[in-house]
Structure formats: C-alpha cells, structure tokens
GROMACS .gro file of C-alpha atoms in nm:
model
  150
    1MET     CA    1   8.161   6.868  26.959
    2THR     CA    2   7.860   6.784  27.139
    3GLU     CA    3   7.775   6.839  27.509
    4PRO     CA    4   7.595   6.637  27.767
    5ALA     CA    5   7.248   6.703  27.820
    6ASP     CA    6   7.102   6.755  28.157
    7ALA     CA    7   6.895   6.497  28.332
    8LEU     CA    8   6.596   6.594  28.150
    9GLY     CA    9   6.738   6.564  27.831
   10ASN     CA   10   6.803   6.925  27.761
   11LEU     CA   11   7.062   7.102  27.546
   12PRO     CA   12   7.284   7.333  27.774
   13THR     CA   13   7.137   7.694  27.765
   14GLN     CA   14   7.406   7.809  27.534
   15HIS     CA   15   7.254   7.610  27.269
   16GLY     CA   16   6.893   7.757  27.297
   17PRO     CA   17   6.594   7.519  27.268
   18GLY     CA   18   6.581   7.245  27.024
   19ILE     CA   19   6.434   7.207  26.688
   20PRO     CA   20   6.138   6.996  26.581
   21VAL     CA   21   6.255   6.695  26.353
   22PRO     CA   22   6.240   6.734  25.980
   23GLU     CA   23   5.877   6.637  25.839
   24ARG     CA   24   6.070   6.406  25.592
   25GLY     CA   25   6.319   6.209  25.641
   26ALA     CA   26   6.548   5.905  25.651
   27TRP     CA   27   6.828   5.868  25.910
   28LEU     CA   28   7.113   5.611  25.995
   29ARG     CA   29   7.267   5.624  26.353
   30ARG     CA   30   7.602   5.693  26.342
   31GLY     CA   31   7.680   5.650  26.734
   32ILE     CA   32   7.501   5.647  27.072
   33SER     CA   33   7.638   5.746  27.418
   34ARG     CA   34   7.416   5.590  27.703
   35ASN     CA   35   7.428   5.783  28.045
   36GLY     CA   36   7.715   5.972  27.955
   37GLY     CA   37   7.948   5.694  27.870
   38PRO     CA   38   8.131   5.648  27.529
   39LEU     CA   39   8.025   5.706  27.180
   40VAL     CA   40   7.978   5.362  27.002
   41GLU     CA   41   7.761   5.220  26.732
   42ASP     CA   42   7.668   4.837  26.809
   43ARG     CA   43   7.424   4.802  26.508
   44GLU     CA   44   7.281   4.951  26.208
   45VAL     CA   45   6.983   5.155  26.322
   46VAL     CA   46   6.735   5.356  26.092
   47TRP     CA   47   6.493   5.610  26.165
   48LEU     CA   48   6.226   5.698  25.918
   49GLN     CA   49   5.996   6.019  25.964
   50THR     CA   50   5.715   6.124  25.728
   51GLY     CA   51   5.494   6.407  25.917
   52PRO     CA   52   5.405   6.315  26.245
   53TYR     CA   53   5.472   5.932  26.185
   54PHE     CA   54   5.794   5.769  26.263
   55ALA     CA   55   5.936   5.425  26.249
   56ASP     CA   56   6.263   5.298  26.395
   57SER     CA   57   6.434   4.992  26.319
   58ARG     CA   58   6.504   4.889  26.691
   59GLY     CA   59   6.145   4.796  26.685
   60PHE     CA   60   5.913   5.109  26.779
   61ALA     CA   61   5.700   5.320  26.589
   62GLY     CA   62   5.436   5.616  26.658
   63VAL     CA   63   5.385   5.973  26.613
   64THR     CA   64   5.595   6.268  26.709
   65SER     CA   65   5.497   6.557  26.876
   66PHE     CA   66   5.726   6.905  26.937
   67ASP     CA   67   5.671   7.098  27.265
   68GLY     CA   68   5.866   7.410  27.164
   69SER     CA   69   6.189   7.273  27.280
   70ARG     CA   70   6.189   6.860  27.281
   71VAL     CA   71   6.038   6.614  27.063
   72HIS     CA   72   5.833   6.354  27.206
   73PHE     CA   73   5.859   6.009  27.049
   74HIS     CA   74   5.509   5.820  27.152
   75HIS     CA   75   5.557   5.453  27.077
   76LEU     CA   76   5.217   5.309  26.973
   77LYS     CA   77   5.352   4.980  26.785
   78GLY     CA   78   5.635   4.764  26.907
   79GLU     CA   79   5.852   4.833  27.210
   80PRO     CA   80   5.624   5.029  27.459
   81GLY     CA   81   5.718   5.358  27.617
   82GLU     CA   82   5.800   5.733  27.514
   83ASP     CA   83   6.165   5.891  27.466
   84THR     CA   84   6.208   6.267  27.458
   85GLY     CA   85   6.496   6.424  27.287
   86THR     CA   86   6.626   6.761  27.217
   87PHE     CA   87   6.774   6.807  26.852
   88ARG     CA   88   6.995   7.039  26.697
   89TRP     CA   89   7.199   7.058  26.327
   90GLU     CA   90   7.584   7.007  26.336
   91GLY     CA   91   7.678   7.017  25.990
   92ALA     CA   92   7.436   6.740  25.823
   93ASN     CA   93   7.385   6.569  26.116
   94LEU     CA   94   7.100   6.571  26.363
   95ILE     CA   95   7.223   6.560  26.727
   96GLU     CA   96   6.993   6.404  26.987
   97TRP     CA   97   7.005   6.443  27.343
   98GLY     CA   98   6.762   6.254  27.543
   99THR     CA   99   6.563   6.081  27.842
  100ASN     CA  100   6.384   5.743  27.825
  101THR     CA  101   6.115   5.648  28.065
  102ASP     CA  102   6.307   5.479  28.304
  103GLY     CA  103   6.548   5.795  28.365
  104SER     CA  104   6.815   5.684  28.152
  105THR     CA  105   6.972   5.946  27.934
  106PHE     CA  106   7.139   5.914  27.553
  107LEU     CA  107   7.304   6.127  27.294
  108GLU     CA  108   7.267   5.989  26.914
  109ILE     CA  109   7.417   6.128  26.586
  110TRP     CA  110   7.185   6.095  26.315
  111THR     CA  111   7.296   6.101  25.945
  112PRO     CA  112   7.095   6.168  25.657
  113LEU     CA  113   7.031   5.888  25.425
  114SER     CA  114   6.938   5.992  25.050
  115ALA     CA  115   6.538   5.982  25.036
  116ASP     CA  116   6.465   6.220  24.762
  117ASP     CA  117   6.326   5.913  24.525
  118GLY     CA  118   6.025   5.763  24.573
  119ASN     CA  119   5.699   5.779  24.760
  120THR     CA  120   5.645   5.836  25.110
  121GLY     CA  121   5.373   5.726  25.356
  122SER     CA  122   5.275   5.576  25.674
  123TRP     CA  123   5.042   5.245  25.732
  124ALA     CA  124   4.938   5.093  26.045
  125GLY     CA  125   4.738   4.804  26.148
  126VAL     CA  126   4.599   4.648  26.441
  127SER     CA  127   4.972   4.478  26.494
  128TYR     CA  128   5.221   4.689  26.280
  129HIS     CA  129   5.342   5.011  26.146
  130VAL     CA  130   5.525   5.048  25.822
  131VAL     CA  131   5.693   5.382  25.711
  132ARG     CA  132   5.848   5.430  25.371
  133VAL     CA  133   6.046   5.753  25.277
  134GLY     CA  134   6.201   5.731  24.925
  135ARG     CA  135   6.344   5.379  24.890
  136HIS     CA  136   6.350   5.321  25.281
  137LEU     CA  137   6.102   5.117  25.473
  138VAL     CA  138   6.066   5.019  25.819
  139HIS     CA  139   5.820   4.766  25.962
  140VAL     CA  140   5.758   4.744  26.317
  141ASP     CA  141   5.535   4.460  26.478
  142ALA     CA  142   5.510   4.333  26.840
  143ARG     CA  143   5.830   4.120  26.797
  144ALA     CA  144   6.099   4.353  26.605
  145GLY     CA  145   6.163   4.634  26.364
  146THR     CA  146   6.304   4.551  26.013
  147TYR     CA  147   6.470   4.796  25.770
  148TRP     CA  148   6.450   4.729  25.397
  149ARG     CA  149   6.622   4.962  25.130
  150MET     CA  150   6.405   4.897  24.795
   0.00000   0.00000   0.00000
C-alpha cells in the first residue's frame, strides 16, 4: 500500500518523481491521512480539473502547475493558500502526498468519477470560480465550495 511522504510531501525515492495531474478529471476523495494519522473520510470531497484550472468542493479553486515532480495548487478563490502534492497511480486511484503552507502533511486517495459525458470548462469572476467536467460542477466563492452532479 502507500508509504508516507517526507516533510516536503515527496514520495519515497523508490517511487521516483510524481506525475502531473490529468488534464481533465473528476475525482471523489476516498480518504485522507493528516500528519501521518489514520486514513479517514469525514465528508464528501470532489475535485475537478480541466486544463490548468481546478475547483475543490472544500472551498478553494485556482490553477495548478507541475515542477517535474510535484503539483502546486495555487488557490485563487475561496480558502487562501497553496498546497503541494506528489501524485502517482495506484490502480485506478490517484494517490497524493502533500504539504500545506503551514507545514502540515497529508495523504489523500482520489477515485475517478465518470466524466465522459457533457461539456468541460472553467469560468471565473471577481468573487467566484466554477469548474465543470462532464456532469460534475464545483462552484467556489468566498463563503464555501459546492458540488453538483447534473
């Protein structure tokens, strides 16, 4: 199974560098481990990605960048900050080891949602960001993130 990341959120060296996130995807979180604790799931979390744009139902959205090993999630709307994750495939799931700006670490397991049907896009205004992938839509504003399945 998965091994913990180091303090910077990097995978153990035997796994090599991480991979970029898929250009188009809808993902349901199946579990999170915070600071090396047990893997739990305390609520439904959906992350949508289209090109460099992402939205997370926890209440943040923005753009991603890849440095050749890690993915950086630059929060432009909603919850401020940036988190950095190293990804790898484990079967159909994406496994993410990461670090938040406060130095805390996490491991998340993401399972793909069916997203082959429908349009894909990203729209942002002064106070909101919306990402749609197939029938999945996440809206983020200063108050919250909201997920809809159409």
